[in-house]
Coordinates of C-alpha atoms and ligand atoms in Angstrom, one line a residue:
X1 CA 0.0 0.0 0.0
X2 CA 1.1 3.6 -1.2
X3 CA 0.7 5.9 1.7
X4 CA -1.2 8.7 0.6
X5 CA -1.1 13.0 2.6
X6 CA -2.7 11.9 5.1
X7 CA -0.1 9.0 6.3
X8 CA -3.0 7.2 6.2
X9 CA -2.6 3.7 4.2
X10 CA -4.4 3.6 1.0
X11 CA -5.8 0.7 -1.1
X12 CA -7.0 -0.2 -4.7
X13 CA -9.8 -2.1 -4.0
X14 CA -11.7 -1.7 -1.4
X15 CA -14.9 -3.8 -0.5
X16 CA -17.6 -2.5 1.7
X17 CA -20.9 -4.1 3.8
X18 CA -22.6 -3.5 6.4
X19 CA -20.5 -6.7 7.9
X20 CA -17.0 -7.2 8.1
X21 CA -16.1 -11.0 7.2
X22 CA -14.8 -12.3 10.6
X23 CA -16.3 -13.7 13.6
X24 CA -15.1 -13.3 16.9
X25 CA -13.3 -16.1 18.8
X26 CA -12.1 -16.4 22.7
X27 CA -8.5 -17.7 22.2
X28 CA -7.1 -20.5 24.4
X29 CA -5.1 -17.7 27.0
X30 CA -8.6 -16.2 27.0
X31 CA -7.6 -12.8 25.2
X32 CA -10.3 -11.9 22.4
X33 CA -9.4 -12.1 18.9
X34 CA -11.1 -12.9 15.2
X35 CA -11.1 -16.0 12.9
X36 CA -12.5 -15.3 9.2
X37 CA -15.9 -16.3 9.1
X38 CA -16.6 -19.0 6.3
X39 CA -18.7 -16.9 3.9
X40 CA -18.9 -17.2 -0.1
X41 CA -18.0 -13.6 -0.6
X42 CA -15.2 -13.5 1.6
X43 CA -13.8 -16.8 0.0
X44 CA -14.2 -15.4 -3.7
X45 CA -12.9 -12.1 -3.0
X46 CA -9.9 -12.8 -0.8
X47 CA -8.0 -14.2 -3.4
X48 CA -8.2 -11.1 -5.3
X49 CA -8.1 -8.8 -2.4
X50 CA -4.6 -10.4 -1.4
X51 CA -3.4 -9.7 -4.6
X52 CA -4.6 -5.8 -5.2
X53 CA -4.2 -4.3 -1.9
X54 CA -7.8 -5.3 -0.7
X55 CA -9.3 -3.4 2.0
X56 CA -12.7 -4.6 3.7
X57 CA -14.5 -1.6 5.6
X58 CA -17.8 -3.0 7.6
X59 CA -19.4 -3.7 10.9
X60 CA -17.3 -6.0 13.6
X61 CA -20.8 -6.9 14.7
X62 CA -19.7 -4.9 18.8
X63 CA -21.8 -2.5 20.2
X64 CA -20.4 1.0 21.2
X65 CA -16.8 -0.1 20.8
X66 CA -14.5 1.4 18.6
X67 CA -11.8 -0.9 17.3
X68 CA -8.5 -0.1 15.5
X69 CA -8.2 -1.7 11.7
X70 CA -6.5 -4.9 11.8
X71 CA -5.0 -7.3 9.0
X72 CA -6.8 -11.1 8.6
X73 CA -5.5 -13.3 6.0
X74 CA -3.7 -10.4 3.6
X75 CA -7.2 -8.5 4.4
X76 CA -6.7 -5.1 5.3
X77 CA -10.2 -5.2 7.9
X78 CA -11.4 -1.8 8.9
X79 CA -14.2 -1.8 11.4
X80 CA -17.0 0.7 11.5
X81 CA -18.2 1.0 15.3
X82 CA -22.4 1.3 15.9
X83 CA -23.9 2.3 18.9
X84 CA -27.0 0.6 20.4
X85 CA -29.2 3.5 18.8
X86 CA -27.5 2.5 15.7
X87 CA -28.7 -0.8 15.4
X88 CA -31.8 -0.2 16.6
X89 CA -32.6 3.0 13.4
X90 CA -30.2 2.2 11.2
X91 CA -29.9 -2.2 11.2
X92 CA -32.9 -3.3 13.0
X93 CA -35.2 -0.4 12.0
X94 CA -34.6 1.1 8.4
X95 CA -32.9 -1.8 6.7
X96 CA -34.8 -4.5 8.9
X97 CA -37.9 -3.1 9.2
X98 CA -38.2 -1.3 6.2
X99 CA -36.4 -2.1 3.4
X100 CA -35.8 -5.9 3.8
X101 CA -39.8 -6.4 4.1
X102 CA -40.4 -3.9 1.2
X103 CA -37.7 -5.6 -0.9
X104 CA -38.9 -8.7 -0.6
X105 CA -42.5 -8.4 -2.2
X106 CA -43.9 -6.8 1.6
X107 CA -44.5 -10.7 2.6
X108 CA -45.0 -8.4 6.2
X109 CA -46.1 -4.9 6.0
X110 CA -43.0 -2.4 5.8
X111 CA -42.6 0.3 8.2
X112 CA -41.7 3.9 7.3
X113 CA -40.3 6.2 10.1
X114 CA -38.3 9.5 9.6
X115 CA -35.8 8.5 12.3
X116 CA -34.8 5.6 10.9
X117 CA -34.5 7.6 7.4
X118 CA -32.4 10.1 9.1
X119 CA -30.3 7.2 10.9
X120 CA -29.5 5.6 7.9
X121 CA -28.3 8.4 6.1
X122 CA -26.1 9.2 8.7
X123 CA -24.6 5.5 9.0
X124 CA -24.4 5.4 5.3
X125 CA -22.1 8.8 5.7
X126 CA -20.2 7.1 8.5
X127 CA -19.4 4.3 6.0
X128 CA -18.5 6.9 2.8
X129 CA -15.9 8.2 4.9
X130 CA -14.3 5.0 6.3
X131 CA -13.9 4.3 2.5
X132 CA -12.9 8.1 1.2
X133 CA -9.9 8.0 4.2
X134 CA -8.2 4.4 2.8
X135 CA -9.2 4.6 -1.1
X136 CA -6.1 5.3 -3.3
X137 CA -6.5 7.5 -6.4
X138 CA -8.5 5.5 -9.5
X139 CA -9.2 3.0 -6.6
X140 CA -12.2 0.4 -7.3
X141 CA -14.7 0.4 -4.7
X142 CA -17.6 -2.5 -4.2
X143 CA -20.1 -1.5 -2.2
X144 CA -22.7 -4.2 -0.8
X145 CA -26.5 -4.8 -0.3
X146 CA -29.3 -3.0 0.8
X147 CA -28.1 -1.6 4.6
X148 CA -25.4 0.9 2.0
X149 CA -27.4 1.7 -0.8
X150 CA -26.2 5.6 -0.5
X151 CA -22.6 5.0 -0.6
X152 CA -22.0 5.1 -3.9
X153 CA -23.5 8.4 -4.3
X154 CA -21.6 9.6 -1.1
X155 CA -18.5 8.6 -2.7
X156 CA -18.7 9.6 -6.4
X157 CA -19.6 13.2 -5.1
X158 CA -16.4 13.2 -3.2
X159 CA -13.9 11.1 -5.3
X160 CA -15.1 11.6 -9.2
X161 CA -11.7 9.4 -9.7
X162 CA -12.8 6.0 -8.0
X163 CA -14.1 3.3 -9.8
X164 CA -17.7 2.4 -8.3
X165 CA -19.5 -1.2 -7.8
X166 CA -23.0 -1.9 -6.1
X167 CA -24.2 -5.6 -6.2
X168 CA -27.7 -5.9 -4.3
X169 CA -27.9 -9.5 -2.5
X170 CA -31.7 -9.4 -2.2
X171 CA -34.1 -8.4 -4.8
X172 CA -34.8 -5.6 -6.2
X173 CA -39.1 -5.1 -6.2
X174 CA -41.3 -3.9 -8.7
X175 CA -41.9 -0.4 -9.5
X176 CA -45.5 -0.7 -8.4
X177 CA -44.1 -2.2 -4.2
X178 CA -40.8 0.8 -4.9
X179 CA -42.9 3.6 -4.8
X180 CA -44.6 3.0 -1.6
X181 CA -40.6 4.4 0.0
X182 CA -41.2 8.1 0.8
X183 CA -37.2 8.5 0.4
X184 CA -37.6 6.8 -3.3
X185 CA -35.8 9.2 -5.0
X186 CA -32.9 9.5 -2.8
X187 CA -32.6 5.6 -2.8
X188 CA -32.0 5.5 -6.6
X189 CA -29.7 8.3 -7.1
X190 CA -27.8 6.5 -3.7
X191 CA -27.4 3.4 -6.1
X192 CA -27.3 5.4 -9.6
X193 CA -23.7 7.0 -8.2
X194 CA -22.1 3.4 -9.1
X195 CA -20.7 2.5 -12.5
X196 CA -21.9 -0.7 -12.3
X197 CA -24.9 -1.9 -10.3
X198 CA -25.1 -5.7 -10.3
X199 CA -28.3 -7.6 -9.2
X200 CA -29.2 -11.5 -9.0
X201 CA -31.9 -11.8 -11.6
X202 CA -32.7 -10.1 -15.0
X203 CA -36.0 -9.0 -13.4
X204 CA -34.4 -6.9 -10.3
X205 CA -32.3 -4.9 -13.2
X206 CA -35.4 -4.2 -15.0
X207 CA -37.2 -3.1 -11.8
X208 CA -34.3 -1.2 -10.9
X209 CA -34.2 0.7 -14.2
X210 CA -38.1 1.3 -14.3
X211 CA -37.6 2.8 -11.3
X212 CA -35.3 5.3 -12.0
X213 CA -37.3 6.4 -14.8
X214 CA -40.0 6.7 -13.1
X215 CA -39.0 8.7 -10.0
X216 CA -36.0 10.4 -11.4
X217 CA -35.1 12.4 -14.3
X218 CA -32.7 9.3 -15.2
X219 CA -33.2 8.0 -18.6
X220 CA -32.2 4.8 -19.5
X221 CA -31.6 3.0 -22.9
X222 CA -30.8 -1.0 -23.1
X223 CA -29.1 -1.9 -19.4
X224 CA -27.4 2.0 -19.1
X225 CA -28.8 4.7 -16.8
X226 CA -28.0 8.4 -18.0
X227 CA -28.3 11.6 -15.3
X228 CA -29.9 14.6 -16.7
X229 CA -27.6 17.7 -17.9
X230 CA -26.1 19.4 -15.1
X231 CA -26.9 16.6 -12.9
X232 CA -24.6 16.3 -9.8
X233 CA -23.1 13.1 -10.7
X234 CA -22.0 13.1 -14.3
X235 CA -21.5 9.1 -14.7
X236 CA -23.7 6.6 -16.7
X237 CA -25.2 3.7 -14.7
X238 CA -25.2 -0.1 -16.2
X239 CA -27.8 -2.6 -14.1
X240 CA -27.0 -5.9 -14.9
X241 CA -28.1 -9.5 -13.8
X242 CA -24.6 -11.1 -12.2
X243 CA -26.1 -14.1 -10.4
X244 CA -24.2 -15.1 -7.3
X245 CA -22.7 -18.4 -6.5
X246 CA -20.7 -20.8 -4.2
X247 CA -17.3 -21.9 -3.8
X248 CA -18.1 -25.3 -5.7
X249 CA -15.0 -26.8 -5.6
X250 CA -14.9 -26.9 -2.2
X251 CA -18.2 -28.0 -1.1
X252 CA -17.8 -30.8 -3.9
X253 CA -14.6 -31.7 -1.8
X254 CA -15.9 -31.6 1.2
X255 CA -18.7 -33.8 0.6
X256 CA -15.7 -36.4 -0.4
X257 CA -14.7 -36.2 3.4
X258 CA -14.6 -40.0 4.6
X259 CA -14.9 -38.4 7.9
X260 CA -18.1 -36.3 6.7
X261 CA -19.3 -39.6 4.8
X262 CA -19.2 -40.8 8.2
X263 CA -21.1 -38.4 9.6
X264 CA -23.9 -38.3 7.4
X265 CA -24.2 -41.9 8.0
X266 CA -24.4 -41.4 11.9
X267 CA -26.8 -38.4 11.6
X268 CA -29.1 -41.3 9.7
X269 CA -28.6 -43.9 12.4
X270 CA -29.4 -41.5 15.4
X271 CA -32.7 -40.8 13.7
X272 CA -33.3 -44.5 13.6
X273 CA -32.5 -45.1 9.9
X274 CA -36.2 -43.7 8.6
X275 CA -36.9 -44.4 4.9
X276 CA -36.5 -40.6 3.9
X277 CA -34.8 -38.0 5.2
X278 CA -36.2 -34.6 4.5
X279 CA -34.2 -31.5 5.1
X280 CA -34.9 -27.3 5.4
X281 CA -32.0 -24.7 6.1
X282 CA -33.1 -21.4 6.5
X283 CA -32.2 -18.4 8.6
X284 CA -35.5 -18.0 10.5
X285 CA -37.1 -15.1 8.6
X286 CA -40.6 -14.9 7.2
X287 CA -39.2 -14.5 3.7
X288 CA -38.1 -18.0 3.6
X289 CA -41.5 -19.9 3.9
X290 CA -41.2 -22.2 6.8
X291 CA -44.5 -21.9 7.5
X292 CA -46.1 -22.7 4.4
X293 CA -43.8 -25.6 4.0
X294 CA -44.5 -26.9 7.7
X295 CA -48.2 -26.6 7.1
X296 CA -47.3 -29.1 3.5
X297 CA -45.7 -31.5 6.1
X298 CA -48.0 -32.1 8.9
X299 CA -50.8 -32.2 6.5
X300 CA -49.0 -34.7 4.4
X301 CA -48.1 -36.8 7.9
X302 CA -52.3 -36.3 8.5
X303 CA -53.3 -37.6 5.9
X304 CA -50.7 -40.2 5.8
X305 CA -49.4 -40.0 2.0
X306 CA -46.3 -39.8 4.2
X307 CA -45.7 -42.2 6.6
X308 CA -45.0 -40.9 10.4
X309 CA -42.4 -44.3 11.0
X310 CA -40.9 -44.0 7.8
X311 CA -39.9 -40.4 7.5
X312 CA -38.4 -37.6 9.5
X313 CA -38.1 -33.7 8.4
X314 CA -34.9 -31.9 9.8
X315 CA -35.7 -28.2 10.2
X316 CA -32.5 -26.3 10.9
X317 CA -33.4 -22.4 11.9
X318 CA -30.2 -20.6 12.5
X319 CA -31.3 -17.1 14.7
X320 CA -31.5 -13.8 12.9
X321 CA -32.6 -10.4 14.0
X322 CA -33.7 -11.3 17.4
X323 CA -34.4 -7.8 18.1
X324 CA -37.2 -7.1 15.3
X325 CA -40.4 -7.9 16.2
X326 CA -41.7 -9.7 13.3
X327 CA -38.5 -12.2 13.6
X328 CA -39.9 -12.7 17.5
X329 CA -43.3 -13.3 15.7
X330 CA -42.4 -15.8 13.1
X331 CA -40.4 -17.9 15.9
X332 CA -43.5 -18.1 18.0
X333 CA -45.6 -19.4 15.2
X334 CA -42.7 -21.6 13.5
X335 CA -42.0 -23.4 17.3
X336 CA -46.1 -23.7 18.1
X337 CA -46.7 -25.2 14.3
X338 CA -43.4 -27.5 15.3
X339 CA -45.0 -28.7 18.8
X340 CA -48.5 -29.2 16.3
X341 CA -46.6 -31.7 14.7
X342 CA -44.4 -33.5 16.8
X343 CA -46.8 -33.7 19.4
X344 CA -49.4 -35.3 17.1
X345 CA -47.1 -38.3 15.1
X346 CA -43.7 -38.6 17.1
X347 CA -43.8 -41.6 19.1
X348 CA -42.0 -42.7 21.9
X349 CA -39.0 -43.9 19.4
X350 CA -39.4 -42.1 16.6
X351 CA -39.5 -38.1 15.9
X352 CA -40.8 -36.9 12.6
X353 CA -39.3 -33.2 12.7
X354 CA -36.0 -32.4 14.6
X355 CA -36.4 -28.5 14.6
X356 CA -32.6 -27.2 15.4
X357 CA -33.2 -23.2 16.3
X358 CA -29.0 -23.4 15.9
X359 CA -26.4 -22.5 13.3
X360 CA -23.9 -25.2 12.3
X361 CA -20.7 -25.1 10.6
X362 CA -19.7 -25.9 6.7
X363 CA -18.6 -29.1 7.4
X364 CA -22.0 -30.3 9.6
X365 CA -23.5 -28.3 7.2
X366 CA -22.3 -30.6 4.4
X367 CA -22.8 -33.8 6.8
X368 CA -26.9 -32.6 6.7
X369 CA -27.0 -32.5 2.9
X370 CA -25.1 -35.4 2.5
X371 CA -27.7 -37.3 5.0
X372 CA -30.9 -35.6 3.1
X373 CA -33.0 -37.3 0.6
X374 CA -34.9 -34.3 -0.4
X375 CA -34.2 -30.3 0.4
X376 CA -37.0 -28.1 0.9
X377 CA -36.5 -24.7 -0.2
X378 CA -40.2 -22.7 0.0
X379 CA -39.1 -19.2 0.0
X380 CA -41.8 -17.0 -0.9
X381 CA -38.9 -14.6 -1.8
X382 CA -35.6 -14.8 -2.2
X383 CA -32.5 -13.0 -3.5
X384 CA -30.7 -15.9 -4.7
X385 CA -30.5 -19.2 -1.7
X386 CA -27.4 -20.3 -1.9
X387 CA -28.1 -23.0 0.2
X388 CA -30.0 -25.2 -3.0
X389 CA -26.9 -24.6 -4.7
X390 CA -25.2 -26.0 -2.0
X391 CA -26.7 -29.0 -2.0
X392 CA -26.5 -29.6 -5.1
X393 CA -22.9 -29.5 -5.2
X394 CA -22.7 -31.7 -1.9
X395 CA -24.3 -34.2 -4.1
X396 CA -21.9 -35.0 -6.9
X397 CA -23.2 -39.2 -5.9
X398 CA -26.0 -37.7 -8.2
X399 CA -28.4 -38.8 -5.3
X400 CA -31.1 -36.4 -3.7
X401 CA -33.5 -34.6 -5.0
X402 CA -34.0 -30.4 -4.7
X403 CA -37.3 -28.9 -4.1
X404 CA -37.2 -24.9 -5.0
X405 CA -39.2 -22.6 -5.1
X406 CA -40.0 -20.2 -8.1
X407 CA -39.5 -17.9 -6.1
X408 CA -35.8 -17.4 -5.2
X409 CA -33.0 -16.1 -8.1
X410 CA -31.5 -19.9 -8.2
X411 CA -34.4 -21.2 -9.6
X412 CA -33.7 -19.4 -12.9
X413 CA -30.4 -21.4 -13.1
X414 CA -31.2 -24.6 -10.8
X415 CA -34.0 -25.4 -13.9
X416 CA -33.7 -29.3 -13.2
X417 CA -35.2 -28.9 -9.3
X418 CA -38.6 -29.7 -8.8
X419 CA -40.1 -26.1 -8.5
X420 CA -42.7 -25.2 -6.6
X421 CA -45.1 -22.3 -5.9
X422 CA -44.8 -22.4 -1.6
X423 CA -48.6 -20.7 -1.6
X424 CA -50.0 -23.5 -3.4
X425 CA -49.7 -26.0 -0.3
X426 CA -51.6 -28.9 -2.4
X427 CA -48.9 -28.5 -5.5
X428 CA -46.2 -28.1 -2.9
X429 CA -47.9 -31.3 -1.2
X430 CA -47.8 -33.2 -4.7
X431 CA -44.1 -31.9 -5.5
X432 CA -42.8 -33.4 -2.1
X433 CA -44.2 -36.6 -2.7
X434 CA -42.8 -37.1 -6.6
X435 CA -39.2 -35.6 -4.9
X436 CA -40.2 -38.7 -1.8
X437 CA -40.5 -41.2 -4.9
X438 CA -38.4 -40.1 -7.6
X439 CA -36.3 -43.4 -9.4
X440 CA -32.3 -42.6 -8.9
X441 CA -31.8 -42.7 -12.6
X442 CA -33.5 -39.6 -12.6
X443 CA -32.8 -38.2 -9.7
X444 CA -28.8 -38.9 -11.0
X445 CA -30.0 -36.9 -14.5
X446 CA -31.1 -34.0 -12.9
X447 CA -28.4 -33.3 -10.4
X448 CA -25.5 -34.0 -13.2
X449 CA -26.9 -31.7 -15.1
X450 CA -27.5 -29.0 -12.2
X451 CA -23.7 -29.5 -11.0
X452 CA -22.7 -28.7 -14.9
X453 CA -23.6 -25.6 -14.1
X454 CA -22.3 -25.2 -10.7
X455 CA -18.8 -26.2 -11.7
X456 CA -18.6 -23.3 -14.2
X457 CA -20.3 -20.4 -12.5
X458 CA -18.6 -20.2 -9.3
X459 CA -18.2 -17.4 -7.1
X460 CA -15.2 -16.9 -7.7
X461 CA -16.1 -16.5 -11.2
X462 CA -19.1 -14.0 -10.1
X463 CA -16.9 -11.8 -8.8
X464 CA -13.9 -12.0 -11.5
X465 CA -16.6 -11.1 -14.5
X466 CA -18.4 -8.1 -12.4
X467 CA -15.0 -6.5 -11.4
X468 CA -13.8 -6.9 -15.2
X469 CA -16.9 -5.2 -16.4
X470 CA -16.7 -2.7 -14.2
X471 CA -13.0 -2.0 -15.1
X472 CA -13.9 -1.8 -18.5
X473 CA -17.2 0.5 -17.8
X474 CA -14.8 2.8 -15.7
X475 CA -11.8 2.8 -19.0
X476 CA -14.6 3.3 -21.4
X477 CA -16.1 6.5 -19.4
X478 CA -12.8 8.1 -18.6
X479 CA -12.2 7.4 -22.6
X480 CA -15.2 9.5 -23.2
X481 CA -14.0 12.3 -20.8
X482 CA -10.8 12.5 -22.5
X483 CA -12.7 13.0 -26.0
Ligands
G6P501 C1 -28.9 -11.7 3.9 C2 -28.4 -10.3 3.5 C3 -27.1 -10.0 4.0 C4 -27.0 -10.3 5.5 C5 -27.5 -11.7 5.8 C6 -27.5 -12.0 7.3 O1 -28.2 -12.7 3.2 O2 -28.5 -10.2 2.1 O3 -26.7 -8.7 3.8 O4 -25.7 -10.1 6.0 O5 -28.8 -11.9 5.3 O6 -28.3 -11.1 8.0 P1 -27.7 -10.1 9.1 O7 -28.8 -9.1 9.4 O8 -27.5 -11.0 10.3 O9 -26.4 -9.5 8.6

């Protein structure tokens, strides 16, 4: 790293989110420290980041405590510190409460409050500058998700020179759900200060882009954005579709573990060998369906096209945003359908629904999907799920069969799942049972052909082809300055 006037260290390529990509860990002498947590992101874009002075700015997930930047695995981490008024406006309230719900299709009603509006500005800021102090000069900057979606505005007004990047993780909502945001406007322009905004689906660029027609004096031709003359920001803005993925290769590796074989095979045993195992791994958050997909089960156990001895459902629920009330809702209703369930076909020997309110790591992780017959995935919206595609690749035996909904970005890649529509609980009924009963030659079909694609689009490929565009977006502009 060059140092730059202010002595401070500078960096061409810095990556921001609300999150920095560590966890923290109580070493053996007791002192605190941080391991990097196993994420996809982090895995794609360390590589790269160790190569081109990478700097991560983001949350260290404290409260009120201000930590020094630190280096993790040739990652320059720089922590942004949040107060308990913080994440209560700014986390839990305006990107919890209102944009996550509004995002995703308002599955629960959104909720619009000027302090959280004002919060998040002001966090967003906090961010900006993190970045503006460590970026060097024609630096690339990627900015992430919805909790930041006025940094790239915040930094193109400062620093015309940096290259920008926005990916959005969730999805982007039709122009119709948009325009129910009072602060509409500001949210595209935020996003409209990138080069490049990236999104998982074709149809989130397209809503993104109607958007900014409509509410802005943006026009747009084909996938580019254009400001109106004498606009603040002078720069065009592509939206493009840049689907995430996983880390393939490893999973696949993993899931060649003898000691993860093993595992699998005791996970079976412990639940008394049943005839099918049926798995669902979600955070617990009302976007991902649980409910509906719950409700297919028991009635499926009721009427007994499923039979209670021969099958058992693994729900793993890994806690999210304990704070927010409709997360402390959802549990209440997801544990009471749970105690439904159990209470009416478990016998004394035999459970049919081990609900784990626990997170797990990758290689249990892969032990689960190695020991599952059938995934459930029911979201009723979904940026992408990256856990079907984990699956998937856990299975390169060819055995198990993937239940997705229509709903989520993976089902416009992961075509060969069994795809379901989670508010249709007969269809979703129907679909579990020909997933129950499916012949392995086809199962084996349909999962070769999903890991085909899997083994090519890779994360690490996701992020190698968005930073390239957006090299070549940035050259291209700067071109057009010069002439
Ligand atoms: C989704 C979002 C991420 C977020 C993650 C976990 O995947 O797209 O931005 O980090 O959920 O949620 P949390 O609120 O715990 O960060």
């Amino acid at each position: 790293p060059a140092p730059s006037q202010n002595t401070e260290e500078t960096y061409d390529l810095v990556v921001v989110a609300n999150r920095l990509p560590v966890d923290r860990i109580t070493n053996p002498d007791g002192s605190q420290g941080f391991r990097r947590s196993p994420g996809g992101l982090v895995t794609a874009l360390a590589p790269i980041m160790a190569a081109s002075d990478g700097a991560w700015v983001g949350w260290h997930g404290g409260i009120d405590e201000e930590l020094e930047s630190f280096d993790k695995d040739d990652i320059h981490m720089v922590p942004v510190p949040l107060s308990e008024d913080d994440l209560e406006l700014y986390y839990e309230g305006f990107s919890n409460s209102t944009l996550w719900p509004l995002y995703h299709d308002v599955i629960v009603p959104p909720e619009y409050h000027r302090t959280w509006w004002d919060r998040y500005k002001k966090i967003n800021q906090r961010f900006a500058d993190a970045v503006l102090k460590i970026a060097a000069p024609n630096a690339t900057v990627w900015v992430h998700d919805y909790q930041l979606q006025l940094v790239p505005q915040m930094i193109r007004l400062a620093r015309p020179d940096l290259k920008i990047g926005f990916f959005l993780h969730i999805p982007f909502p039709a122009a119709s759900l948009f325009s129910q945001l009072p602060w509409r406007k500001q949210i595209l322009q935020g996003l409209a200060g990138a080069d490049l905004v990236g999104f998982q689906r074709e149809t989130d660029a397209s809503n993104f882009l109607r958007c900014l027609r409509r509410f802005t004096e943006y026009s747009t031709k084909g996938d580019v954005a254009t400001p109106p003359a004498g606009h603040q920001m002078q720069n065009l803005c592509r939206a493009k579709a840049h689907p995430i993925s996983i880390d393939t290769e490893q999973i696949a590796k993993l899931s060649r573990d003898p000691q993860i074989i093993a595992r699998a095979g005791q996970i079976r045993n412990e639940l008394g060998n049943p005839k099918t195992v049926i798995l669902g791994v979600d955070r617990l958050d009302y976007t991902k369906g649980i409910r509906h997909r719950l409700k297919a089960y028991g009635e499926l156990l009721a009427d007994e096209q499923l039979r209670a001895g021969d099958v058992c459902l693994i729900q793993v629920a890994s806690p999210s945003r304990e704070n927010v009330d409709t997360y402390m809702e959802l549990r209440d209703q997801v544990e009471l359908m749970v105690g439904q369930i159990t209470g009416q076909h478990d016998t004394l020997s035999h459970t049919t629904l081990r609900y784990l309110h626990q997170s797990y790591p990758l290689r249990e992780m892969i032990a689960l999907y190695l020991a599952a017959d059938v995934l459930l995935v029911t979201a009723l919206r979904d940026g992408m799920n990256l856990v079907a595609k984990e699956f998937v690749a856990a299975h390169q035996d060819g055995r198990g069969v993937l239940v997705l909904s229509e709903y989520t970005g993976a089902a416009d890649q992961l075509t060969q799942a069994v795809l379901v529509n989670p508010h249709d609980i007969d269809g979703m009924k129907d679909k579990i049972i020909q997933a129950v009963n499916m012949s392995e030659a086809e199962q084996d079909k349909r999962m070769r052909r999903m890991n085909r694609h899997l083994k090519v689009n890779t994360v690490a490929r996701w992020s190698e082809v968005f930073l390239s565009e957006l090299a070549e977006i940035s050259a291209a502009s700067s071109a057009d300055a010069i002439a």
